[in-house]
Amino acid sequence: MVGGGGGSGGSGRGGLLENANPLIYERSGERPVTAGEEDEQVPDSIDAREIFDIRRCWALAGRWGLGSLFLHLAHLIRSINDPEHPLTLEELNVVEQVRIQVSDPESTVAVAFTPTIPHCSMATLIGLSIKVKLLRSLPQRFKMDVHITPGTHASEHAVNKQLADKERVAAALENTHLLEVVNQCLSARS
Amino acid sequence: MKDSLVLRSRIQAHPDSRCWFLAWNPTGTLLASCGGDRKIRIWGTEGDSWVCKSVLSEGHQRTVRKVAWSPCGNYLASASFDAVTCIWKKNQDDFECVTTLEGHENEVKSVAWAPSGNLLATCSRDKSVWVWEVDEEDEYECVSVLSSHTQDVKHVVWHPSQELLASASYDDTVKLYREEGDDWVCCATLEGHESTVWSLAFDPSGQRLASCSDDRTVRIWRQYLPGNEQGVACSGSDPSWKCICTLSGFHTRTIYDIAWCQLTGALATACGDDAIRVFEEDPGSDPQQPTFSLTAHMRQAHSQDVNCVAWNPKEPGLLASCSDDGEVAFWEYHQPAGL
């Protein structure tokens, strides 16, 4: 689910995307789309990438027929709401950066997020929301790893261990109250 | 290793859900499965195919995580995230819930019957292991609450012949318990794994214990009694347990389950990389430092994580497995020639 309207920028092949409410991406710069990527004749491999750029996603999406997948990955991570505020995590500086690594042939996705507040008790909830969004968006063959960017959080080992434990995640998501909070985190901004 | 593990059949046991665990009844004629759909299904053969004989759907409010048959085969226990353990009594193809064991503060992760049939153990995310006694009138009483682990307890298993209980935990350790006087005590802690220990299995003799972990290794532990020939130190009258073998480099993701065949000694693992592997001890290997070889590796045994592997107790080589994709598969394992 795309939060807050479509992507911004996008001077790639598809032309500018109409967007009344551009997402605010001040913090992360945009990578230039290379000539090779713009050329439809040159095959583009899906391999590990550090940061998803919206224009890049859009260019790849159409080519590979995985449109919703890659487009959503970038949009969704950045548009997850802080449970207590209507703005996005990035706007609030709660999450400074999100790194996404995808390997399509190996069916793996690794998401590293950086909570800016080292003792943030919301880290587990943010991580869980990211995990849930991935679980709902990606084909079942994908193995998903969501963790805190190493060295950026006081309890990163404890948080990472919980997020990696699928039994704990499954049990947590059967808790209706917690699921409600997670769904609120993932819902589009009004 | 080619053709050492052959698929016999596949069934969609828990549609649109994950299948968490499987248990064969003592005669090997029925297989119980349980899953995220809160149901327990009992499977039996009709000719060449597996059919669902019963569905136990009214027992639990949340995921059923594990099931276990009593040694006599007349009862089935089920452990659920709803914090309750149900005891079902079998009457032909019908199962009736005769008791619910309550007390754990949150999700029950495992349940196991002792070989005597008089004792049951449960464990939970509340970090405790409970031991229950059952009498001839089917009355259950909690006789001990063991709070030795510092985190979520994932699995409990009884020794095949002694009243010795083992537990595996999110705290990266394995603990052993025995009865002392009127109470149960923790008599050993096995350290070595670098992450959550998910499951345990005793070998047919009960002298060795295999553990599998999120650290992607399998460890084999051996029991040394006081006064043993090898000079392994013991404290007091309690046996010591030492890690005598570590299988690393074989699994690429978390190992969720391990099963030691009581008929053949083969060791099977269920892994988060969707594969099933079988290991056998090398002939002539030193009992104090055994070596194991990989004798079967079924990649893509399932389309998602394999959660459980279970050897049939009567038919050598028959292995059942289940997965996050909701399917149960049946395999035939043939020990490679030369072993």
Short mmCIF file of C-alpha atoms in Angstrom, two decimals:
data_model
loop_
_atom_site.label_atom_id
_atom_site.label_comp_id
_atom_site.label_asym_id
_atom_site.label_seq_id
_atom_site.Cartn_x
_atom_site.Cartn_y
_atom_site.Cartn_z
CA MET A 1 0.00 0.00 0.00
CA VAL A 2 1.48 3.28 -1.06
CA GLY A 3 1.45 5.96 1.61
CA GLY A 4 0.74 9.60 0.84
CA GLY A 5 0.35 9.46 -2.93
CA GLY A 6 2.74 8.26 -5.64
CA GLY A 7 6.44 8.80 -6.07
CA SER A 8 8.17 12.07 -6.62
CA GLY A 9 10.56 13.01 -9.41
CA GLY A 10 10.53 10.35 -12.06
CA SER A 11 11.95 11.82 -15.20
CA GLY A 12 12.52 8.34 -16.56
CA ARG A 13 10.87 6.68 -19.49
CA GLY A 14 7.39 6.97 -18.16
CA GLY A 15 7.56 10.74 -17.85
CA LEU A 16 6.66 12.64 -14.75
CA LEU A 17 4.26 10.96 -12.44
CA GLU A 18 1.25 13.04 -11.59
CA ASN A 19 1.41 13.68 -7.90
CA ALA A 20 -0.48 16.19 -5.83
CA ASN A 21 1.17 15.15 -2.58
CA PRO A 22 4.77 14.32 -3.19
CA LEU A 23 6.47 12.24 -0.57
CA ILE A 24 9.14 14.11 1.31
CA TYR A 25 12.52 12.53 0.64
CA GLU A 26 14.85 15.29 1.63
CA ARG A 27 17.30 13.14 3.48
CA SER A 28 18.18 10.56 0.87
CA GLY A 29 19.62 11.83 -2.38
CA GLU A 30 18.45 10.36 -5.63
CA ARG A 31 20.83 8.30 -7.73
CA PRO A 32 21.03 9.20 -11.41
CA VAL A 33 19.47 6.63 -13.71
CA THR A 34 22.24 5.33 -15.98
CA ALA A 35 22.01 5.09 -19.74
CA GLY A 36 22.16 1.33 -19.53
CA GLU A 37 19.21 1.21 -17.23
CA GLU A 38 17.18 3.45 -19.49
CA ASP A 39 17.88 1.29 -22.53
CA GLU A 40 15.17 -1.33 -22.70
CA GLN A 41 17.39 -3.58 -24.83
CA VAL A 42 20.06 -4.00 -22.15
CA PRO A 43 19.00 -6.64 -19.64
CA ASP A 44 19.14 -5.46 -16.09
CA SER A 45 19.89 -8.03 -13.44
CA ILE A 46 18.19 -7.90 -10.11
CA ASP A 47 21.00 -8.15 -7.66
CA ALA A 48 21.83 -6.65 -4.30
CA ARG A 49 21.12 -2.97 -4.17
CA GLU A 50 21.75 -0.65 -1.32
CA ILE A 51 19.03 1.90 -1.54
CA PHE A 52 15.94 1.92 -3.64
CA ASP A 53 15.40 5.06 -5.59
CA ILE A 54 11.87 5.71 -6.71
CA ARG A 55 12.70 6.38 -10.37
CA ARG A 56 14.83 3.28 -10.52
CA CYS A 57 12.06 1.20 -9.05
CA TRP A 58 9.62 2.51 -11.57
CA ALA A 59 12.01 1.80 -14.46
CA LEU A 60 12.64 -1.73 -13.33
CA ALA A 61 9.10 -2.46 -12.32
CA GLY A 62 7.61 -2.33 -15.79
CA ARG A 63 10.46 -4.29 -17.35
CA TRP A 64 10.34 -7.18 -14.98
CA GLY A 65 6.65 -7.33 -14.34
CA LEU A 66 7.37 -7.07 -10.68
CA GLY A 67 6.01 -3.57 -10.57
CA SER A 68 4.13 -3.67 -7.36
CA LEU A 69 6.91 -5.53 -5.63
CA PHE A 70 9.80 -3.13 -6.04
CA LEU A 71 7.74 -0.02 -6.11
CA HIS A 72 6.14 -0.95 -2.87
CA LEU A 73 9.35 -1.91 -1.16
CA ALA A 74 10.68 1.60 -1.42
CA HIS A 75 7.41 3.37 -0.83
CA LEU A 76 6.29 1.23 1.99
CA ILE A 77 9.41 1.35 4.05
CA ARG A 78 9.54 5.09 3.88
CA SER A 79 5.87 5.56 4.42
CA ILE A 80 5.40 3.54 7.55
CA ASN A 81 3.79 5.79 10.09
CA ASP A 82 5.10 6.37 13.53
CA PRO A 83 2.39 4.91 15.75
CA GLU A 84 2.07 8.12 17.70
CA HIS A 85 2.29 10.69 14.94
CA PRO A 86 0.65 11.14 11.55
CA LEU A 87 3.94 11.81 9.76
CA THR A 88 6.22 9.22 8.30
CA LEU A 89 9.13 7.72 10.15
CA GLU A 90 11.62 9.43 7.89
CA GLU A 91 10.01 12.84 8.28
CA LEU A 92 10.14 12.41 12.01
CA ASN A 93 13.80 11.42 11.91
CA VAL A 94 12.93 8.28 13.81
CA VAL A 95 14.37 6.23 11.02
CA GLU A 96 17.35 7.87 9.39
CA GLN A 97 17.93 5.42 6.64
CA VAL A 98 16.62 2.21 5.28
CA ARG A 99 18.82 -0.14 3.30
CA ILE A 100 17.18 -2.79 1.24
CA GLN A 101 19.05 -5.66 -0.35
CA VAL A 102 17.16 -7.93 -2.69
CA SER A 103 18.23 -11.05 -4.49
CA ASP A 104 15.51 -12.22 -6.78
CA PRO A 105 17.20 -15.49 -7.86
CA GLU A 106 17.91 -16.38 -4.24
CA SER A 107 14.55 -15.10 -3.05
CA THR A 108 16.03 -13.08 -0.21
CA VAL A 109 15.29 -9.61 1.09
CA ALA A 110 17.28 -7.92 3.82
CA VAL A 111 16.13 -4.64 5.30
CA ALA A 112 18.31 -2.69 7.71
CA PHE A 113 16.75 0.27 9.45
CA THR A 114 18.47 2.89 11.59
CA PRO A 115 16.50 4.21 14.54
CA THR A 116 17.89 7.66 15.27
CA ILE A 117 17.05 7.51 18.93
CA PRO A 118 19.39 4.88 20.40
CA HIS A 119 17.10 3.87 23.22
CA CYS A 120 13.99 3.99 21.18
CA SER A 121 11.55 1.45 22.55
CA MET A 122 9.70 1.64 19.30
CA ALA A 123 12.51 -0.13 17.46
CA THR A 124 10.86 -3.54 17.80
CA LEU A 125 7.50 -2.21 16.71
CA ILE A 126 9.02 -0.43 13.71
CA GLY A 127 10.89 -3.58 12.75
CA LEU A 128 7.76 -5.67 13.18
CA SER A 129 5.77 -3.30 10.96
CA ILE A 130 8.41 -3.54 8.25
CA LYS A 131 8.38 -7.31 8.56
CA VAL A 132 4.60 -7.49 8.33
CA LYS A 133 4.54 -5.26 5.27
CA LEU A 134 7.11 -7.49 3.58
CA LEU A 135 5.16 -10.61 4.53
CA ARG A 136 2.01 -9.15 2.99
CA SER A 137 3.67 -7.77 -0.13
CA LEU A 138 6.22 -10.31 -1.24
CA PRO A 139 5.72 -13.73 -2.84
CA GLN A 140 5.89 -16.51 -0.27
CA ARG A 141 9.17 -17.83 -1.64
CA PHE A 142 11.04 -14.82 -0.21
CA LYS A 143 13.12 -15.17 2.94
CA MET A 144 12.98 -11.89 4.83
CA ASP A 145 15.50 -10.47 7.22
CA VAL A 146 14.71 -7.23 9.03
CA HIS A 147 17.31 -5.89 11.40
CA ILE A 148 18.71 -2.73 12.90
CA THR A 149 21.71 -1.22 11.09
CA PRO A 150 24.69 -2.53 13.07
CA GLY A 151 26.07 -0.12 15.62
CA THR A 152 23.08 2.19 15.77
CA HIS A 153 21.07 0.94 18.71
CA ALA A 154 21.71 -0.04 22.29
CA SER A 155 19.50 -3.15 22.19
CA GLU A 156 20.02 -4.12 18.59
CA HIS A 157 20.90 -7.75 19.33
CA ALA A 158 17.77 -8.29 21.41
CA VAL A 159 15.54 -6.55 18.87
CA ASN A 160 17.11 -8.36 15.91
CA LYS A 161 16.75 -11.74 17.63
CA GLN A 162 13.04 -11.19 18.20
CA LEU A 163 12.45 -10.03 14.65
CA ALA A 164 14.31 -13.09 13.34
CA ASP A 165 12.25 -15.54 15.41
CA LYS A 166 9.28 -16.44 13.21
CA GLU A 167 7.49 -18.21 16.04
CA ARG A 168 7.66 -15.08 18.19
CA VAL A 169 6.53 -12.93 15.28
CA ALA A 170 3.62 -15.29 14.51
CA ALA A 171 2.50 -15.34 18.12
CA ALA A 172 2.78 -11.55 18.42
CA LEU A 173 0.63 -11.06 15.34
CA GLU A 174 -2.11 -13.23 16.87
CA ASN A 175 -2.38 -10.60 19.55
CA THR A 176 -5.23 -8.46 18.22
CA HIS A 177 -4.18 -5.32 20.03
CA LEU A 178 -0.64 -5.45 18.70
CA LEU A 179 -1.91 -6.27 15.22
CA GLU A 180 -4.12 -3.18 15.36
CA VAL A 181 -1.13 -1.00 16.22
CA VAL A 182 0.90 -2.54 13.41
CA ASN A 183 -1.94 -2.00 10.94
CA GLN A 184 -2.15 1.62 12.00
CA CYS A 185 1.57 1.95 11.39
CA LEU A 186 1.09 0.59 7.89
CA SER A 187 -2.03 2.46 6.89
CA ALA A 188 -1.84 5.28 4.35
CA ARG A 189 -1.74 8.79 5.66
CA SER A 190 -5.07 10.54 5.41
CA MET B 1 23.46 -39.50 -2.09
CA LYS B 2 21.32 -39.58 -5.19
CA ASP B 3 17.88 -41.06 -4.59
CA SER B 4 18.57 -41.72 -0.92
CA LEU B 5 15.46 -39.70 -0.05
CA VAL B 6 12.48 -40.22 -2.33
CA LEU B 7 9.12 -38.45 -2.19
CA ARG B 8 6.18 -40.78 -1.69
CA SER B 9 3.35 -38.31 -1.45
CA ARG B 10 2.38 -34.76 -0.55
CA ILE B 11 -0.83 -33.51 1.04
CA GLN B 12 -2.18 -30.04 1.66
CA ALA B 13 -2.74 -30.55 5.37
CA HIS B 14 -3.47 -27.00 6.54
CA PRO B 15 -4.78 -24.90 3.66
CA ASP B 16 -3.82 -21.19 3.64
CA SER B 17 -1.88 -21.72 6.81
CA ARG B 18 1.38 -23.09 8.07
CA CYS B 19 1.79 -26.61 9.38
CA TRP B 20 3.93 -26.39 12.51
CA PHE B 21 4.35 -29.96 13.74
CA LEU B 22 3.74 -33.67 13.16
CA ALA B 23 3.56 -36.68 15.45
CA TRP B 24 3.22 -40.36 14.60
CA ASN B 25 1.19 -42.50 16.97
CA PRO B 26 3.14 -45.33 18.70
CA THR B 27 2.01 -47.98 16.16
CA GLY B 28 2.94 -45.75 13.22
CA THR B 29 -0.50 -45.98 11.67
CA LEU B 30 -1.67 -42.42 12.27
CA LEU B 31 -0.03 -39.04 11.84
CA ALA B 32 -1.27 -36.00 13.73
CA SER B 33 -0.57 -32.56 12.25
CA CYS B 34 -1.25 -29.13 13.72
CA GLY B 35 -1.00 -25.59 12.46
CA GLY B 36 -1.71 -21.91 12.28
CA ASP B 37 -5.35 -22.61 11.36
CA ARG B 38 -5.86 -23.68 15.03
CA LYS B 39 -6.72 -27.20 13.91
CA ILE B 40 -5.33 -30.65 14.47
CA ARG B 41 -5.76 -33.22 11.72
CA ILE B 42 -5.31 -36.95 12.03
CA TRP B 43 -4.11 -38.73 8.90
CA GLY B 44 -4.23 -42.42 8.05
CA THR B 45 -3.70 -44.51 4.97
CA GLU B 46 -6.43 -45.85 2.77
CA GLY B 47 -4.72 -47.99 0.20
CA ASP B 48 -1.89 -45.93 -1.20
CA SER B 49 -3.09 -42.52 -0.20
CA TRP B 50 -3.21 -40.52 2.97
CA VAL B 51 -6.63 -39.36 4.05
CA CYS B 52 -7.81 -37.13 6.82
CA LYS B 53 -9.54 -39.30 9.44
CA SER B 54 -10.42 -36.59 11.92
CA VAL B 55 -10.29 -32.84 12.36
CA LEU B 56 -10.03 -31.48 15.88
CA SER B 57 -11.16 -27.91 15.47
CA GLU B 58 -12.81 -26.74 18.64
CA GLY B 59 -9.95 -27.13 21.03
CA HIS B 60 -7.86 -24.01 20.71
CA GLN B 61 -8.35 -20.28 20.20
CA ARG B 62 -4.99 -19.74 18.56
CA THR B 63 -2.23 -21.56 16.68
CA VAL B 64 -1.62 -25.15 17.74
CA ARG B 65 2.15 -25.40 17.93
CA LYS B 66 2.83 -29.04 18.82
CA VAL B 67 1.04 -32.34 19.34
CA ALA B 68 2.18 -35.49 21.14
CA TRP B 69 0.70 -38.98 21.47
CA SER B 70 0.69 -40.81 24.79
CA PRO B 71 2.81 -44.03 24.85
CA CYS B 72 -0.39 -46.13 24.90
CA GLY B 73 -1.69 -44.32 21.80
CA ASN B 74 -5.08 -43.51 23.31
CA TYR B 75 -4.42 -39.86 24.06
CA LEU B 76 -3.16 -36.87 22.14
CA ALA B 77 -1.87 -33.72 23.83
CA SER B 78 -1.84 -30.39 21.99
CA ALA B 79 0.11 -27.26 22.94
CA SER B 80 -1.18 -23.89 21.78
CA PHE B 81 -0.37 -20.18 21.65
CA ASP B 82 -3.62 -19.70 23.60
CA ALA B 83 -1.60 -20.75 26.71
CA VAL B 84 -3.53 -23.99 27.12
CA THR B 85 -2.62 -27.65 26.60
CA CYS B 86 -5.52 -29.89 25.60
CA ILE B 87 -5.68 -33.61 26.27
CA TRP B 88 -7.76 -35.50 23.73
CA LYS B 89 -9.01 -39.04 24.21
CA LYS B 90 -9.29 -41.26 21.17
CA ASN B 91 -12.39 -43.29 20.60
CA GLN B 92 -12.12 -44.97 17.20
CA ASP B 93 -11.93 -42.04 14.75
CA ASP B 94 -13.31 -39.54 17.26
CA PHE B 95 -11.32 -37.44 19.64
CA GLU B 96 -12.81 -35.79 22.66
CA CYS B 97 -11.10 -33.10 24.69
CA VAL B 98 -11.14 -34.55 28.21
CA THR B 99 -8.94 -32.04 30.03
CA THR B 100 -7.31 -28.68 29.53
CA LEU B 101 -4.09 -27.93 31.37
CA GLU B 102 -3.87 -24.29 32.30
CA GLY B 103 -1.31 -22.27 34.18
CA HIS B 104 1.27 -21.04 31.70
CA GLU B 105 1.24 -17.25 31.42
CA ASN B 106 1.49 -17.17 27.67
CA GLU B 107 2.09 -19.34 24.58
CA VAL B 108 2.74 -23.03 25.22
CA LYS B 109 5.48 -24.07 22.82
CA SER B 110 5.81 -27.82 23.41
CA VAL B 111 4.31 -30.85 25.14
CA ALA B 112 5.80 -34.31 25.65
CA TRP B 113 4.76 -37.55 27.36
CA ALA B 114 7.25 -39.55 29.42
CA PRO B 115 7.71 -43.19 28.30
CA SER B 116 5.96 -44.39 31.47
CA GLY B 117 2.80 -42.58 30.39
CA ASN B 118 2.31 -41.11 33.85
CA LEU B 119 4.13 -37.84 33.28
CA LEU B 120 3.70 -34.98 30.87
CA ALA B 121 5.89 -31.92 30.37
CA THR B 122 4.98 -28.55 28.86
CA CYS B 123 7.04 -25.42 28.24
CA SER B 124 6.24 -21.84 27.36
CA ARG B 125 7.40 -18.35 26.41
CA ASP B 126 6.91 -17.62 30.11
CA LYS B 127 10.37 -19.26 30.51
CA SER B 128 9.12 -22.19 32.55
CA VAL B 129 8.86 -25.94 32.14
CA TRP B 130 5.95 -27.63 33.92
CA VAL B 131 5.86 -31.31 34.88
CA TRP B 132 2.40 -32.88 35.25
CA GLU B 133 1.44 -36.22 36.77
CA VAL B 134 -1.56 -38.15 35.48
CA ASP B 135 -3.31 -40.85 37.46
CA GLU B 136 -5.57 -43.77 36.49
CA GLU B 137 -8.65 -41.55 36.59
CA ASP B 138 -7.18 -39.20 33.98
CA GLU B 139 -6.64 -36.54 36.61
CA TYR B 140 -3.73 -34.21 35.91
CA GLU B 141 -1.76 -32.43 38.56
CA CYS B 142 1.13 -30.07 38.15
CA VAL B 143 3.95 -31.42 40.30
CA SER B 144 6.67 -28.97 39.39
CA VAL B 145 7.27 -25.59 37.81
CA LEU B 146 10.87 -25.28 36.67
CA SER B 147 12.10 -21.77 36.01
CA SER B 148 15.73 -22.39 35.14
CA HIS B 149 15.74 -20.90 31.66
CA THR B 150 16.13 -17.14 31.29
CA GLN B 151 14.08 -16.92 28.11
CA ASP B 152 11.31 -18.51 26.04
CA VAL B 153 11.45 -22.33 26.19
CA LYS B 154 10.95 -23.82 22.73
CA HIS B 155 10.88 -27.60 23.16
CA VAL B 156 10.75 -30.39 25.71
CA VAL B 157 11.57 -34.05 25.20
CA TRP B 158 11.82 -37.04 27.52
CA HIS B 159 14.64 -39.56 27.64
CA PRO B 160 13.53 -42.84 25.96
CA SER B 161 13.95 -44.96 29.11
CA GLN B 162 14.78 -42.81 32.14
CA GLU B 163 12.69 -40.17 33.84
CA LEU B 164 14.96 -37.46 32.55
CA LEU B 165 13.59 -34.38 30.85
CA ALA B 166 15.40 -32.07 28.42
CA SER B 167 14.40 -28.55 27.34
CA ALA B 168 15.65 -26.19 24.60
CA SER B 169 15.46 -22.42 24.83
CA TYR B 170 15.74 -18.97 23.22
CA ASP B 171 18.47 -18.42 25.86
CA ASP B 172 20.76 -20.60 23.67
CA THR B 173 20.99 -23.44 26.18
CA VAL B 174 19.66 -26.95 26.72
CA LYS B 175 18.73 -27.97 30.27
CA LEU B 176 18.15 -31.38 31.81
CA TYR B 177 15.92 -32.14 34.77
CA ARG B 178 15.34 -35.12 37.03
CA GLU B 179 13.29 -35.92 40.06
CA GLU B 180 14.91 -35.37 43.42
CA GLY B 181 12.79 -36.33 46.39
CA ASP B 182 9.42 -34.68 45.96
CA ASP B 183 10.50 -32.17 43.43
CA TRP B 184 12.17 -31.79 40.09
CA VAL B 185 15.51 -30.07 39.71
CA CYS B 186 17.68 -28.88 36.89
CA CYS B 187 20.67 -31.24 36.89
CA ALA B 188 22.61 -30.00 33.86
CA THR B 189 22.92 -27.01 31.51
CA LEU B 190 24.40 -27.56 28.05
CA GLU B 191 26.05 -24.47 26.64
CA GLY B 192 27.64 -24.06 23.27
CA HIS B 193 25.00 -23.02 20.79
CA GLU B 194 25.27 -19.39 19.73
CA SER B 195 21.60 -18.76 19.27
CA THR B 196 18.16 -20.17 20.04
CA VAL B 197 17.99 -23.94 20.39
CA TRP B 198 14.83 -25.03 18.59
CA SER B 199 14.61 -28.77 19.07
CA LEU B 200 16.09 -31.88 20.66
CA ALA B 201 16.21 -35.63 20.05
CA PHE B 202 17.66 -38.50 22.05
CA ASP B 203 19.34 -41.39 20.25
CA PRO B 204 17.78 -44.87 20.62
CA SER B 205 20.04 -45.75 23.57
CA GLY B 206 19.42 -42.47 25.35
CA GLN B 207 23.14 -41.94 25.81
CA ARG B 208 23.30 -39.10 23.34
CA LEU B 209 21.22 -36.02 22.74
CA ALA B 210 21.09 -34.06 19.49
CA SER B 211 20.17 -30.37 19.47
CA CYS B 212 19.55 -28.01 16.55
CA SER B 213 19.71 -24.25 16.54
CA ASP B 214 19.20 -20.89 14.87
CA ASP B 215 23.02 -20.83 14.73
CA ARG B 216 22.67 -23.35 11.84
CA THR B 217 24.48 -26.15 13.64
CA VAL B 218 23.52 -29.49 15.11
CA ARG B 219 25.30 -30.52 18.29
CA ILE B 220 25.57 -34.04 19.66
CA TRP B 221 25.94 -34.31 23.44
CA ARG B 222 26.96 -37.39 25.36
CA GLN B 223 26.14 -38.37 28.91
CA TYR B 224 29.04 -39.27 31.18
CA LEU B 225 28.23 -40.96 34.46
CA PRO B 226 30.28 -40.32 37.63
CA GLY B 227 33.38 -42.50 37.62
CA ASN B 228 33.40 -42.81 33.82
CA GLU B 229 36.43 -44.26 32.08
CA GLN B 230 37.07 -41.21 29.98
CA GLY B 231 37.78 -39.09 33.02
CA VAL B 232 35.06 -36.57 32.32
CA ALA B 233 34.43 -34.68 35.56
CA CYS B 234 31.04 -34.90 37.19
CA SER B 235 29.69 -32.88 40.06
CA GLY B 236 28.31 -35.08 42.81
CA SER B 237 26.12 -37.92 41.61
CA ASP B 238 24.80 -36.12 38.53
CA PRO B 239 25.98 -37.21 35.10
CA SER B 240 27.87 -34.70 33.01
CA TRP B 241 27.04 -33.89 29.42
CA LYS B 242 29.70 -32.98 26.93
CA CYS B 243 29.40 -31.84 23.34
CA ILE B 244 31.13 -34.57 21.33
CA CYS B 245 30.28 -33.46 17.81
CA THR B 246 29.16 -30.31 15.98
CA LEU B 247 27.70 -30.45 12.46
CA SER B 248 28.30 -27.06 10.88
CA GLY B 249 28.42 -25.81 7.32
CA PHE B 250 25.55 -27.99 6.15
CA HIS B 251 22.54 -25.80 6.84
CA THR B 252 22.13 -22.32 5.37
CA ARG B 253 19.36 -21.11 7.66
CA THR B 254 17.76 -21.84 11.04
CA ILE B 255 17.30 -25.54 11.83
CA TYR B 256 13.81 -25.89 13.28
CA ASP B 257 13.64 -29.58 14.06
CA ILE B 258 15.74 -32.69 14.43
CA ALA B 259 14.61 -36.32 14.61
CA TRP B 260 16.66 -39.37 15.53
CA CYS B 261 15.24 -42.59 14.10
CA GLN B 262 14.82 -45.13 16.88
CA LEU B 263 15.00 -48.01 14.38
CA THR B 264 17.99 -47.08 12.19
CA GLY B 265 19.88 -44.34 14.06
CA ALA B 266 19.59 -41.92 11.11
CA LEU B 267 19.35 -38.23 12.03
CA ALA B 268 17.01 -35.97 10.02
CA THR B 269 16.83 -32.17 10.12
CA ALA B 270 14.16 -29.64 9.10
CA CYS B 271 15.61 -26.35 7.91
CA GLY B 272 14.49 -22.82 7.08
CA ASP B 273 16.22 -23.15 3.71
CA ASP B 274 13.34 -25.43 2.64
CA ALA B 275 15.55 -28.55 2.74
CA ILE B 276 15.55 -31.85 4.58
CA ARG B 277 18.90 -33.45 5.38
CA VAL B 278 19.77 -36.87 6.78
CA PHE B 279 23.00 -37.71 8.58
CA GLU B 280 24.43 -41.04 9.66
CA GLU B 281 27.25 -41.83 11.99
CA ASP B 282 30.29 -43.12 10.15
CA PRO B 283 30.92 -46.83 10.77
CA GLY B 284 33.81 -47.37 13.16
CA SER B 285 33.82 -43.77 14.39
CA ASP B 286 35.07 -43.20 17.93
CA PRO B 287 32.09 -43.13 20.32
CA GLN B 288 33.72 -40.25 22.23
CA GLN B 289 34.33 -38.21 19.07
CA PRO B 290 31.90 -39.51 16.48
CA THR B 291 31.77 -38.28 12.93
CA PHE B 292 28.60 -37.98 10.92
CA SER B 293 28.16 -37.83 7.18
CA LEU B 294 25.43 -36.23 5.15
CA THR B 295 23.62 -39.11 3.44
CA ALA B 296 20.64 -37.27 1.99
CA HIS B 297 19.99 -33.64 1.03
CA MET B 298 16.59 -32.83 -0.41
CA ARG B 299 16.69 -29.21 -1.56
CA GLN B 300 13.26 -27.68 -2.02
CA ALA B 301 11.67 -30.50 -0.01
CA HIS B 302 8.97 -27.87 0.44
CA SER B 303 8.35 -24.48 -1.13
CA GLN B 304 8.93 -22.75 2.22
CA ASP B 305 10.59 -23.43 5.59
CA VAL B 306 10.49 -27.03 6.82
CA ASN B 307 9.22 -26.93 10.40
CA CYS B 308 9.21 -30.58 11.44
CA VAL B 309 10.57 -33.99 10.50
CA ALA B 310 9.27 -37.20 12.07
CA TRP B 311 10.45 -40.79 11.57
CA ASN B 312 7.75 -43.46 11.57
CA PRO B 313 8.30 -45.58 14.71
CA LYS B 314 7.56 -48.90 12.99
CA GLU B 315 8.45 -48.57 9.33
CA PRO B 316 12.20 -48.01 8.86
CA GLY B 317 13.01 -45.17 6.49
CA LEU B 318 9.54 -43.61 6.40
CA LEU B 319 9.87 -39.91 7.16
CA ALA B 320 7.15 -37.27 7.35
CA SER B 321 7.82 -33.53 7.07
CA CYS B 322 5.75 -30.35 7.18
CA SER B 323 6.18 -26.75 6.17
CA ASP B 324 5.13 -23.11 6.33
CA ASP B 325 3.39 -23.79 3.00
CA GLY B 326 0.84 -25.93 4.87
CA GLU B 327 1.90 -29.17 3.25
CA VAL B 328 2.88 -32.50 4.73
CA ALA B 329 5.19 -34.75 2.69
CA PHE B 330 6.08 -38.41 3.09
CA TRP B 331 9.54 -39.66 2.14
CA GLU B 332 11.34 -42.97 1.85
CA TYR B 333 14.91 -42.89 3.08
CA HIS B 334 17.33 -45.50 1.80
CA GLN B 335 20.60 -45.78 3.58
CA PRO B 336 23.30 -45.41 0.92
CA ALA B 337 25.30 -48.55 0.13
CA GLY B 338 28.57 -48.98 1.95
CA LEU B 339 27.33 -47.66 5.26
#
